[in-house]
Amino acid sequence: MSRPPPLLFLRLSLLLALSLLAPSLSQPLQPPSGILIDCGAAASATVNGLRWLADAPFVSSGAPRSLPVANLDPPLSTVRSFPNRLHRKFCYVVDVARGSNYMVRSTYFYGGVNGRPDPPVFDQIVDGTLWTVVNTTGDYSEGDSTYYEGVFMAQGKTMSFCLGANNYTESDPFISALEFVQLSDSVYNSTDFGSSALSLVARNSFGYSGAPIRFPDDQFDRLWEPFGGNGSFKTSNNLTVSGFWNLPPLKVFETELTAPASQPLELQWPPGLLQNASYYIALYFANGHDSVAGGSRIQNITVNGVPYYSNLNVTSDGVVVFSSQWRLNGLTKINLVPTSGSTLGPSINAGEVFQVLPLGGRTHTRDVIALEKLKLSLHNHPIDWSGDPCLPQQYSWTGVTCSQGRRIRVVTLNLTGMGFSGSLSPYVANMTALTGIWLGNNRLYGPIPNLSALKNLEILHLNDNQLNGPIPSSLGAISGLRELFLQNNNLTGQVPSSLLNKPRLTLKVYGNGLMSAPPPR
C-alpha cells in the first residue's frame, strides 16, 4: 500500500476518556431506541429483553414464510421472501428522526426456504444507495446466520431498506430480521453522513473468546465479535466509557491482546481481503492493573507499515485512536511497537473498521411526494413502488425514468396497460421535469387534473380509460405539447379551442361523448 496523502494524517484524532465518575452499574440499561423487525413473523415478541415487531406494517410486498428448521432463535425462524424479478426492488419503510444517525442491521438465515440447496445472492439498498451484495452461502454452509451492519443518516422522515434481484439471483431474495437503532450524536461523528455512510467490515473484542458482546453490555446492541482467545483479563477501576465518542461497552476493556515488554505485537486485522477503498478505523486501549504498579505503556502504531499514531500513552483512563479516512486494499496488518520509554508490552482491547460508502443520492423531494400521492390514488399499482423512485439507477420504479446528475428528477411515466385503476392525482403536476406521460389502456376514472405546470411536457397519453368531465383548456397552455391522446374515455363538453388551434399538436379525442370534435387523424 502506498503512503496516504498528508491530509489523512490531519484527520487522525486522539480522544482521552477523562471522566472519573463511572456510571452506576446497578441501573438497568434501557433497550436501544429504534425499530427491530422480525421479518415474516405473524406477531410481535420480546426476545432477550428486546422488543421485535411483526413486519407487516413496514412492507407491502413479499410473502412471510416459516423455516423448516428446529431450535432457531425467534427472529431467525421466519423470513419474508420476495419475487425474483431482475432489477426490481422491494422495500421496508420505517419512520425515523430526520438528521439522526441509525445503525441499520440486516440478518439472513436461509434455512432452505426457496427449496434449493444454496441461498440466493442479491443486493441490499438503503434509500438511494446500493449498500452491498448479500451473499450468505459460506455462513449457511457452516450452519450460521449472516448479518450486515451500516450507519446511515436519516435524510427524511422515513428511511427505506430494500432487497433487489441482481444478475446473480437464482431464486427469491429473502430476509430474516431488520433493525434500525438510533445512535447518539457523538457516535462516529467524524464522518460526513451527508455525503457518506459506514459499512461495517469488522468489530472485535481482542483477547476475548466468549459469545459476541451486545446488549445489554452495548447500549446500541452492536455486536463485538471475539478475536483471539489467549488474552489476559484486566480491570481498570478508573475506566468509564462515557468519555469515548463511540461509546464502546465497558466489557471490551476486560480482555486484551498483549506482547511481552520490548516486543512488538502484530495483528492481521481485519481478517480477510479488503477492496481498494477508504475506511474508518477506531482502535481502543486501556491500561489495567499494571499501571497501578507504576508501569508505563507507550506504543507506536502502524497500519501496513504506514505510521498511524506515534507515542500513544495508554493509561487506565482509556484511549481511542481513529481515522475517518484511511486507504486500505487487500490484507491489513497492524503493528503495535513499544517505545524505548515503555516498561510494559504493547496491548490492544478492541477495534472497529468500516468501509466509507459514498451515498447514491436522492430523488428530488417534490417528485417523491408526487409519486407517493399518485401511488395512493391508484389501485393495483406496481408492487415495486417503494423506496427511492429513481435510485439506484438500475432499481428505479417500474414505469419511471429519471434524469442523471446531481439533481435527480422524474422525466417520464410510462404505465401503459399496467391494469391498474383509480384517479389521476393532481400532484402529477408537481413533477415539473416530466416530458412524457403514458397512462393509456388502464382503468383510470375521474377528471383530468390541471397539468399546465408541466412546462416541459411533450407527450400525454390518457387514452382507453374511463376518464370523465371536460377536457381542461389549460392543456393548451403547455407550449411544447405535441401528442395528446384522449380517445376512448367518457369525456364530455367541447374540445377547447386552445387545443384545436394549437400548431404541430397531434390530437386524438374520438370515442368520447364530446359535443363537437375534430375528425380522427
Short mmCIF file of N, CA and C in Angstrom, two decimals, residues 225-386:
data_model
loop_
_atom_site.label_atom_id
_atom_site.label_comp_id
_atom_site.label_asym_id
_atom_site.label_seq_id
_atom_site.Cartn_x
_atom_site.Cartn_y
_atom_site.Cartn_z
N GLU A 225 -17.46 -9.04 18.08
CA GLU A 225 -17.10 -10.44 17.90
C GLU A 225 -15.80 -10.76 18.63
N PRO A 226 -15.66 -12.01 19.14
CA PRO A 226 -14.39 -12.40 19.78
C PRO A 226 -13.27 -12.47 18.76
N PHE A 227 -12.07 -12.12 19.22
CA PHE A 227 -10.89 -12.21 18.36
C PHE A 227 -9.70 -12.63 19.23
N GLY A 228 -9.32 -13.89 19.11
CA GLY A 228 -8.17 -14.38 19.90
C GLY A 228 -8.62 -14.78 21.28
N GLY A 229 -8.20 -15.97 21.70
CA GLY A 229 -8.65 -16.49 22.99
C GLY A 229 -7.58 -16.54 24.06
N ASN A 230 -6.44 -15.92 23.81
CA ASN A 230 -5.34 -16.01 24.77
C ASN A 230 -5.09 -14.69 25.47
N GLY A 231 -6.06 -13.82 25.46
CA GLY A 231 -5.85 -12.53 26.09
C GLY A 231 -5.93 -12.63 27.60
N SER A 232 -5.35 -11.65 28.27
CA SER A 232 -5.37 -11.62 29.73
C SER A 232 -6.58 -10.83 30.20
N PHE A 233 -7.11 -11.23 31.37
CA PHE A 233 -8.21 -10.48 31.97
C PHE A 233 -7.64 -9.27 32.68
N LYS A 234 -8.30 -8.14 32.51
CA LYS A 234 -7.79 -6.93 33.14
C LYS A 234 -8.92 -6.16 33.78
N THR A 235 -8.61 -5.37 34.75
CA THR A 235 -9.59 -4.47 35.37
C THR A 235 -9.00 -3.07 35.37
N SER A 236 -9.87 -2.10 35.34
CA SER A 236 -9.44 -0.70 35.37
C SER A 236 -10.50 0.09 36.11
N ASN A 237 -10.25 0.35 37.38
CA ASN A 237 -11.24 1.00 38.22
C ASN A 237 -11.57 2.41 37.76
N ASN A 238 -10.62 3.06 37.04
CA ASN A 238 -10.85 4.44 36.61
C ASN A 238 -11.62 4.54 35.30
N LEU A 239 -11.79 3.43 34.62
CA LEU A 239 -12.30 3.49 33.26
C LEU A 239 -13.81 3.69 33.22
N THR A 240 -14.25 4.64 32.41
CA THR A 240 -15.66 4.82 32.08
C THR A 240 -15.75 5.09 30.59
N VAL A 241 -16.76 4.54 29.95
CA VAL A 241 -16.86 4.70 28.51
C VAL A 241 -17.58 5.99 28.13
N SER A 242 -18.06 6.75 29.10
CA SER A 242 -18.85 7.94 28.78
C SER A 242 -18.03 8.99 28.05
N GLY A 243 -16.71 8.95 28.20
CA GLY A 243 -15.87 9.92 27.52
C GLY A 243 -15.47 9.51 26.12
N PHE A 244 -15.76 8.29 25.73
CA PHE A 244 -15.44 7.84 24.38
C PHE A 244 -16.57 8.24 23.43
N TRP A 245 -16.24 8.91 22.35
CA TRP A 245 -17.28 9.38 21.44
C TRP A 245 -18.14 8.24 20.92
N ASN A 246 -17.53 7.10 20.67
CA ASN A 246 -18.27 5.98 20.08
C ASN A 246 -18.96 5.10 21.12
N LEU A 247 -18.77 5.40 22.38
CA LEU A 247 -19.45 4.71 23.48
C LEU A 247 -19.34 3.18 23.39
N PRO A 248 -18.13 2.64 23.36
CA PRO A 248 -17.98 1.18 23.35
C PRO A 248 -18.42 0.60 24.69
N PRO A 249 -18.79 -0.66 24.74
CA PRO A 249 -19.18 -1.26 26.02
C PRO A 249 -17.96 -1.45 26.92
N LEU A 250 -18.19 -1.30 28.22
CA LEU A 250 -17.10 -1.45 29.18
C LEU A 250 -16.49 -2.85 29.11
N LYS A 251 -17.29 -3.83 28.72
CA LYS A 251 -16.84 -5.22 28.71
C LYS A 251 -15.67 -5.46 27.76
N VAL A 252 -15.55 -4.68 26.68
CA VAL A 252 -14.46 -4.94 25.74
C VAL A 252 -13.10 -4.59 26.36
N PHE A 253 -13.10 -3.84 27.45
CA PHE A 253 -11.84 -3.49 28.10
C PHE A 253 -11.42 -4.50 29.17
N GLU A 254 -12.20 -5.56 29.32
CA GLU A 254 -11.85 -6.58 30.30
C GLU A 254 -10.80 -7.56 29.78
N THR A 255 -10.62 -7.62 28.48
CA THR A 255 -9.60 -8.50 27.91
C THR A 255 -8.75 -7.71 26.93
N GLU A 256 -7.61 -8.26 26.60
CA GLU A 256 -6.69 -7.59 25.70
C GLU A 256 -5.82 -8.62 25.00
N LEU A 257 -5.25 -8.21 23.91
CA LEU A 257 -4.11 -8.92 23.32
C LEU A 257 -2.88 -8.11 23.66
N THR A 258 -1.83 -8.79 24.09
CA THR A 258 -0.63 -8.09 24.53
C THR A 258 0.61 -8.89 24.15
N ALA A 259 1.74 -8.24 24.21
CA ALA A 259 3.04 -8.88 23.95
C ALA A 259 3.97 -8.53 25.10
N PRO A 260 5.02 -9.32 25.31
CA PRO A 260 5.97 -9.01 26.38
C PRO A 260 6.64 -7.65 26.17
N ALA A 261 7.16 -7.12 27.26
CA ALA A 261 7.85 -5.83 27.20
C ALA A 261 8.95 -5.87 26.14
N SER A 262 9.07 -4.77 25.42
CA SER A 262 10.09 -4.55 24.38
C SER A 262 9.83 -5.34 23.11
N GLN A 263 8.76 -6.12 23.05
CA GLN A 263 8.46 -6.87 21.83
C GLN A 263 7.24 -6.29 21.13
N PRO A 264 7.23 -6.29 19.79
CA PRO A 264 6.07 -5.75 19.07
C PRO A 264 4.91 -6.74 19.07
N LEU A 265 3.73 -6.21 18.84
CA LEU A 265 2.52 -7.01 18.69
C LEU A 265 1.99 -6.78 17.27
N GLU A 266 1.87 -7.86 16.50
CA GLU A 266 1.40 -7.74 15.12
C GLU A 266 0.07 -8.48 14.95
N LEU A 267 -0.89 -7.79 14.33
CA LEU A 267 -2.21 -8.37 14.07
C LEU A 267 -2.51 -8.31 12.58
N GLN A 268 -3.03 -9.41 12.04
CA GLN A 268 -3.65 -9.33 10.72
C GLN A 268 -5.12 -9.09 10.97
N TRP A 269 -5.49 -7.83 10.85
CA TRP A 269 -6.85 -7.42 11.19
C TRP A 269 -7.21 -6.18 10.39
N PRO A 270 -8.41 -6.12 9.85
CA PRO A 270 -9.45 -7.14 9.92
C PRO A 270 -9.10 -8.38 9.12
N PRO A 271 -9.69 -9.53 9.49
CA PRO A 271 -9.41 -10.74 8.74
C PRO A 271 -9.99 -10.66 7.33
N GLY A 272 -9.32 -11.28 6.39
CA GLY A 272 -9.83 -11.29 5.02
C GLY A 272 -9.32 -10.13 4.20
N LEU A 273 -9.55 -10.25 2.88
CA LEU A 273 -9.11 -9.24 1.93
C LEU A 273 -10.10 -8.09 1.88
N LEU A 274 -9.58 -6.88 1.75
CA LEU A 274 -10.41 -5.69 1.62
C LEU A 274 -10.30 -5.14 0.21
N GLN A 275 -11.42 -4.62 -0.31
CA GLN A 275 -11.35 -3.95 -1.60
C GLN A 275 -10.72 -2.58 -1.44
N ASN A 276 -10.16 -2.07 -2.52
CA ASN A 276 -9.47 -0.79 -2.51
C ASN A 276 -10.49 0.33 -2.27
N ALA A 277 -10.47 0.89 -1.06
CA ALA A 277 -11.46 1.90 -0.68
C ALA A 277 -10.97 2.64 0.54
N SER A 278 -11.72 3.66 0.95
CA SER A 278 -11.43 4.40 2.19
C SER A 278 -12.15 3.73 3.35
N TYR A 279 -11.50 3.75 4.53
CA TYR A 279 -12.04 3.06 5.70
C TYR A 279 -11.95 3.94 6.93
N TYR A 280 -12.95 3.76 7.79
CA TYR A 280 -12.93 4.35 9.13
C TYR A 280 -12.37 3.29 10.08
N ILE A 281 -11.33 3.64 10.81
CA ILE A 281 -10.68 2.70 11.73
C ILE A 281 -10.68 3.32 13.13
N ALA A 282 -11.14 2.58 14.13
CA ALA A 282 -11.07 3.02 15.52
C ALA A 282 -10.45 1.89 16.35
N LEU A 283 -9.39 2.21 17.10
CA LEU A 283 -8.69 1.24 17.94
C LEU A 283 -8.80 1.70 19.40
N TYR A 284 -9.16 0.77 20.29
CA TYR A 284 -9.45 1.09 21.69
C TYR A 284 -8.41 0.46 22.60
N PHE A 285 -7.96 1.26 23.59
CA PHE A 285 -6.91 0.83 24.51
C PHE A 285 -7.25 1.28 25.93
N ALA A 286 -6.85 0.47 26.91
CA ALA A 286 -6.90 0.89 28.31
C ALA A 286 -5.86 0.07 29.08
N ASN A 287 -5.08 0.75 29.91
CA ASN A 287 -4.10 0.06 30.74
C ASN A 287 -4.81 -0.45 32.00
N GLY A 288 -4.52 -1.67 32.39
CA GLY A 288 -5.18 -2.28 33.53
C GLY A 288 -4.40 -2.11 34.81
N HIS A 289 -4.36 -3.17 35.60
CA HIS A 289 -3.77 -3.08 36.94
C HIS A 289 -2.27 -2.82 36.90
N ASP A 290 -1.62 -3.08 35.75
CA ASP A 290 -0.18 -2.86 35.70
C ASP A 290 0.19 -1.41 35.96
N SER A 291 -0.70 -0.50 35.51
CA SER A 291 -0.40 0.91 35.67
C SER A 291 -0.36 1.31 37.14
N VAL A 292 -1.11 0.59 37.97
CA VAL A 292 -1.11 0.90 39.40
C VAL A 292 0.26 0.65 40.00
N ALA A 293 0.94 -0.33 39.46
CA ALA A 293 2.27 -0.68 39.96
C ALA A 293 3.36 0.21 39.39
N GLY A 294 2.98 1.19 38.62
CA GLY A 294 3.96 2.13 38.11
C GLY A 294 4.44 1.84 36.71
N GLY A 295 3.91 0.83 36.07
CA GLY A 295 4.34 0.52 34.72
C GLY A 295 3.76 1.51 33.72
N SER A 296 4.49 1.75 32.65
CA SER A 296 4.03 2.64 31.58
C SER A 296 3.88 1.83 30.30
N ARG A 297 2.87 2.19 29.51
CA ARG A 297 2.62 1.51 28.24
C ARG A 297 2.51 2.58 27.16
N ILE A 298 3.60 2.75 26.42
CA ILE A 298 3.67 3.75 25.35
C ILE A 298 4.04 3.01 24.07
N GLN A 299 3.27 3.24 23.02
CA GLN A 299 3.48 2.44 21.82
C GLN A 299 3.24 3.25 20.56
N ASN A 300 3.93 2.84 19.50
CA ASN A 300 3.73 3.38 18.16
C ASN A 300 2.85 2.41 17.37
N ILE A 301 1.99 2.96 16.54
CA ILE A 301 1.06 2.15 15.77
C ILE A 301 1.30 2.40 14.28
N THR A 302 1.43 1.31 13.53
CA THR A 302 1.49 1.42 12.08
C THR A 302 0.41 0.51 11.47
N VAL A 303 -0.09 0.91 10.31
CA VAL A 303 -1.04 0.11 9.54
C VAL A 303 -0.41 -0.15 8.18
N ASN A 304 -0.13 -1.42 7.91
CA ASN A 304 0.58 -1.82 6.69
C ASN A 304 1.88 -1.04 6.51
N GLY A 305 2.56 -0.84 7.63
CA GLY A 305 3.84 -0.16 7.61
C GLY A 305 3.78 1.35 7.58
N VAL A 306 2.60 1.92 7.49
CA VAL A 306 2.44 3.37 7.45
C VAL A 306 2.14 3.87 8.87
N PRO A 307 2.87 4.89 9.36
CA PRO A 307 2.60 5.40 10.71
C PRO A 307 1.14 5.82 10.87
N TYR A 308 0.51 5.30 11.90
CA TYR A 308 -0.89 5.59 12.19
C TYR A 308 -1.00 6.51 13.40
N TYR A 309 -0.23 6.20 14.46
CA TYR A 309 -0.14 7.08 15.62
C TYR A 309 1.16 6.78 16.36
N SER A 310 1.82 7.84 16.83
CA SER A 310 3.11 7.69 17.49
C SER A 310 3.01 8.09 18.96
N ASN A 311 3.79 7.37 19.79
CA ASN A 311 3.91 7.68 21.22
C ASN A 311 2.56 7.72 21.92
N LEU A 312 1.75 6.72 21.66
CA LEU A 312 0.46 6.62 22.32
C LEU A 312 0.66 6.16 23.76
N ASN A 313 0.28 6.98 24.70
CA ASN A 313 0.41 6.67 26.12
C ASN A 313 -0.92 6.09 26.61
N VAL A 314 -0.94 4.79 26.87
CA VAL A 314 -2.16 4.11 27.28
C VAL A 314 -2.24 4.12 28.80
N THR A 315 -3.28 4.74 29.34
CA THR A 315 -3.47 4.84 30.78
C THR A 315 -4.73 4.08 31.18
N SER A 316 -4.98 4.07 32.47
CA SER A 316 -6.18 3.40 32.96
C SER A 316 -7.45 4.17 32.63
N ASP A 317 -7.31 5.43 32.19
CA ASP A 317 -8.49 6.19 31.78
C ASP A 317 -9.02 5.73 30.43
N GLY A 318 -8.18 5.08 29.65
CA GLY A 318 -8.60 4.59 28.34
C GLY A 318 -8.39 5.62 27.25
N VAL A 319 -8.24 5.13 26.03
CA VAL A 319 -7.97 5.99 24.90
C VAL A 319 -8.43 5.29 23.62
N VAL A 320 -8.88 6.08 22.65
CA VAL A 320 -9.18 5.56 21.33
C VAL A 320 -8.47 6.41 20.30
N VAL A 321 -7.90 5.75 19.31
CA VAL A 321 -7.27 6.44 18.19
C VAL A 321 -8.06 6.06 16.95
N PHE A 322 -8.46 7.06 16.16
CA PHE A 322 -9.26 6.71 15.00
C PHE A 322 -8.87 7.56 13.80
N SER A 323 -9.16 7.03 12.63
CA SER A 323 -9.02 7.75 11.37
C SER A 323 -10.35 7.64 10.63
N SER A 324 -10.86 8.74 10.14
CA SER A 324 -12.12 8.71 9.42
C SER A 324 -11.95 8.43 7.94
N GLN A 325 -10.71 8.51 7.43
CA GLN A 325 -10.43 8.20 6.03
C GLN A 325 -9.04 7.57 5.96
N TRP A 326 -8.99 6.27 5.70
CA TRP A 326 -7.71 5.59 5.58
C TRP A 326 -7.82 4.57 4.44
N ARG A 327 -6.90 4.68 3.51
CA ARG A 327 -6.97 3.80 2.33
C ARG A 327 -6.44 2.42 2.67
N LEU A 328 -7.22 1.39 2.34
CA LEU A 328 -6.80 0.01 2.55
C LEU A 328 -7.10 -0.78 1.29
N ASN A 329 -6.32 -1.84 1.09
CA ASN A 329 -6.52 -2.72 -0.06
C ASN A 329 -5.86 -4.05 0.23
N GLY A 330 -6.60 -5.16 0.12
CA GLY A 330 -6.02 -6.48 0.37
C GLY A 330 -5.93 -6.79 1.85
N LEU A 331 -4.88 -7.51 2.23
CA LEU A 331 -4.67 -7.85 3.64
C LEU A 331 -4.16 -6.64 4.41
N THR A 332 -4.54 -6.57 5.68
CA THR A 332 -4.16 -5.44 6.53
C THR A 332 -3.41 -5.95 7.75
N LYS A 333 -2.28 -5.33 8.05
CA LYS A 333 -1.50 -5.68 9.24
C LYS A 333 -1.34 -4.44 10.12
N ILE A 334 -1.66 -4.64 11.39
CA ILE A 334 -1.49 -3.57 12.38
C ILE A 334 -0.37 -3.97 13.31
N ASN A 335 0.60 -3.09 13.47
CA ASN A 335 1.74 -3.33 14.36
C ASN A 335 1.73 -2.34 15.50
N LEU A 336 1.85 -2.86 16.71
CA LEU A 336 1.99 -2.06 17.93
C LEU A 336 3.40 -2.28 18.45
N VAL A 337 4.20 -1.23 18.48
CA VAL A 337 5.61 -1.34 18.84
C VAL A 337 5.87 -0.48 20.07
N PRO A 338 6.38 -1.08 21.16
CA PRO A 338 6.65 -0.28 22.37
C PRO A 338 7.80 0.70 22.12
N THR A 339 7.68 1.88 22.70
CA THR A 339 8.77 2.86 22.60
C THR A 339 9.84 2.54 23.63
N SER A 340 10.94 3.23 23.53
CA SER A 340 12.05 2.99 24.47
C SER A 340 11.66 3.36 25.90
N GLY A 341 10.69 4.24 26.06
CA GLY A 341 10.28 4.65 27.40
C GLY A 341 9.19 3.79 28.00
N SER A 342 8.77 2.75 27.31
CA SER A 342 7.69 1.90 27.81
C SER A 342 8.26 0.74 28.60
N THR A 343 7.72 0.53 29.80
CA THR A 343 8.15 -0.61 30.63
C THR A 343 7.24 -1.81 30.47
N LEU A 344 6.09 -1.62 29.80
CA LEU A 344 5.15 -2.70 29.57
C LEU A 344 5.04 -2.98 28.07
N GLY A 345 4.67 -4.19 27.75
CA GLY A 345 4.50 -4.55 26.36
C GLY A 345 3.27 -3.89 25.75
N PRO A 346 3.18 -3.84 24.43
CA PRO A 346 2.03 -3.23 23.77
C PRO A 346 0.77 -4.06 23.98
N SER A 347 -0.38 -3.43 23.86
CA SER A 347 -1.64 -4.14 24.03
C SER A 347 -2.73 -3.42 23.25
N ILE A 348 -3.83 -4.13 23.02
CA ILE A 348 -5.00 -3.57 22.37
C ILE A 348 -6.22 -4.31 22.88
N ASN A 349 -7.31 -3.57 23.08
CA ASN A 349 -8.54 -4.14 23.64
C ASN A 349 -9.62 -4.42 22.59
N ALA A 350 -9.80 -3.48 21.67
CA ALA A 350 -10.92 -3.63 20.73
C ALA A 350 -10.66 -2.79 19.50
N GLY A 351 -11.41 -3.06 18.47
CA GLY A 351 -11.28 -2.28 17.25
C GLY A 351 -12.52 -2.37 16.39
N GLU A 352 -12.73 -1.33 15.61
CA GLU A 352 -13.81 -1.29 14.62
C GLU A 352 -13.23 -0.77 13.31
N VAL A 353 -13.68 -1.35 12.21
CA VAL A 353 -13.32 -0.83 10.90
C VAL A 353 -14.56 -0.88 10.00
N PHE A 354 -14.84 0.25 9.35
CA PHE A 354 -15.96 0.39 8.43
C PHE A 354 -15.43 0.84 7.07
N GLN A 355 -16.02 0.38 6.02
CA GLN A 355 -15.78 0.97 4.72
C GLN A 355 -16.60 2.25 4.61
N VAL A 356 -15.98 3.32 4.12
CA VAL A 356 -16.69 4.57 3.89
C VAL A 356 -17.40 4.46 2.55
N LEU A 357 -18.72 4.55 2.59
CA LEU A 357 -19.56 4.28 1.43
C LEU A 357 -20.17 5.58 0.91
N PRO A 358 -19.77 6.04 -0.29
CA PRO A 358 -20.39 7.26 -0.82
C PRO A 358 -21.89 7.05 -1.03
N LEU A 359 -22.68 8.05 -0.66
CA LEU A 359 -24.12 7.94 -0.83
C LEU A 359 -24.51 8.06 -2.30
N GLY A 360 -25.58 7.39 -2.67
CA GLY A 360 -26.00 7.36 -4.05
C GLY A 360 -26.90 8.52 -4.45
N GLY A 361 -27.27 9.37 -3.52
CA GLY A 361 -28.13 10.49 -3.85
C GLY A 361 -29.59 10.19 -3.54
N ARG A 362 -30.46 11.16 -3.85
CA ARG A 362 -31.89 11.02 -3.59
C ARG A 362 -32.67 11.69 -4.71
N THR A 363 -33.83 11.15 -5.00
CA THR A 363 -34.74 11.78 -5.95
C THR A 363 -35.28 13.08 -5.35
N HIS A 364 -35.47 14.08 -6.21
CA HIS A 364 -35.98 15.38 -5.76
C HIS A 364 -37.24 15.18 -4.92
N THR A 365 -37.30 15.87 -3.79
CA THR A 365 -38.37 15.66 -2.81
C THR A 365 -39.75 15.88 -3.41
N ARG A 366 -39.93 16.91 -4.23
CA ARG A 366 -41.26 17.18 -4.77
C ARG A 366 -41.72 16.05 -5.69
N ASP A 367 -40.77 15.41 -6.39
CA ASP A 367 -41.14 14.28 -7.24
C ASP A 367 -41.50 13.06 -6.40
N VAL A 368 -40.77 12.85 -5.32
CA VAL A 368 -41.07 11.72 -4.43
C VAL A 368 -42.47 11.88 -3.84
N ILE A 369 -42.78 13.06 -3.35
CA ILE A 369 -44.10 13.30 -2.77
C ILE A 369 -45.19 13.10 -3.83
N ALA A 370 -44.95 13.62 -5.03
CA ALA A 370 -45.95 13.50 -6.09
C ALA A 370 -46.19 12.04 -6.46
N LEU A 371 -45.13 11.25 -6.54
CA LEU A 371 -45.30 9.83 -6.87
C LEU A 371 -46.00 9.07 -5.74
N GLU A 372 -45.71 9.44 -4.51
CA GLU A 372 -46.41 8.80 -3.39
C GLU A 372 -47.90 9.13 -3.43
N LYS A 373 -48.26 10.37 -3.78
CA LYS A 373 -49.67 10.74 -3.90
C LYS A 373 -50.32 9.99 -5.05
N LEU A 374 -49.58 9.85 -6.17
CA LEU A 374 -50.11 9.08 -7.29
C LEU A 374 -50.31 7.62 -6.89
N LYS A 375 -49.36 7.09 -6.16
CA LYS A 375 -49.46 5.71 -5.69
C LYS A 375 -50.72 5.51 -4.84
N LEU A 376 -51.01 6.48 -3.96
CA LEU A 376 -52.19 6.38 -3.10
C LEU A 376 -53.48 6.46 -3.91
N SER A 377 -53.46 7.15 -5.04
CA SER A 377 -54.68 7.32 -5.83
C SER A 377 -54.94 6.15 -6.78
N LEU A 378 -53.97 5.23 -6.89
CA LEU A 378 -54.10 4.10 -7.80
C LEU A 378 -54.32 2.80 -7.04
N HIS A 379 -55.08 1.91 -7.63
CA HIS A 379 -55.25 0.56 -7.10
C HIS A 379 -54.46 -0.39 -8.00
N ASN A 380 -53.84 -1.36 -7.38
CA ASN A 380 -53.05 -2.35 -8.13
C ASN A 380 -51.87 -1.70 -8.83
N HIS A 381 -51.22 -0.75 -8.14
CA HIS A 381 -50.01 -0.13 -8.69
C HIS A 381 -48.88 -1.16 -8.70
N PRO A 382 -47.78 -0.91 -9.44
CA PRO A 382 -46.67 -1.86 -9.48
C PRO A 382 -46.16 -2.19 -8.08
N ILE A 383 -45.86 -3.46 -7.84
CA ILE A 383 -45.51 -3.90 -6.48
C ILE A 383 -44.15 -3.40 -6.02
N ASP A 384 -43.33 -2.91 -6.94
CA ASP A 384 -42.01 -2.42 -6.54
C ASP A 384 -42.00 -0.91 -6.28
N TRP A 385 -43.17 -0.30 -6.20
CA TRP A 385 -43.23 1.13 -5.94
C TRP A 385 -43.04 1.40 -4.45
N SER A 386 -41.82 1.29 -4.00
CA SER A 386 -41.45 1.67 -2.63
C SER A 386 -39.97 2.00 -2.63
#
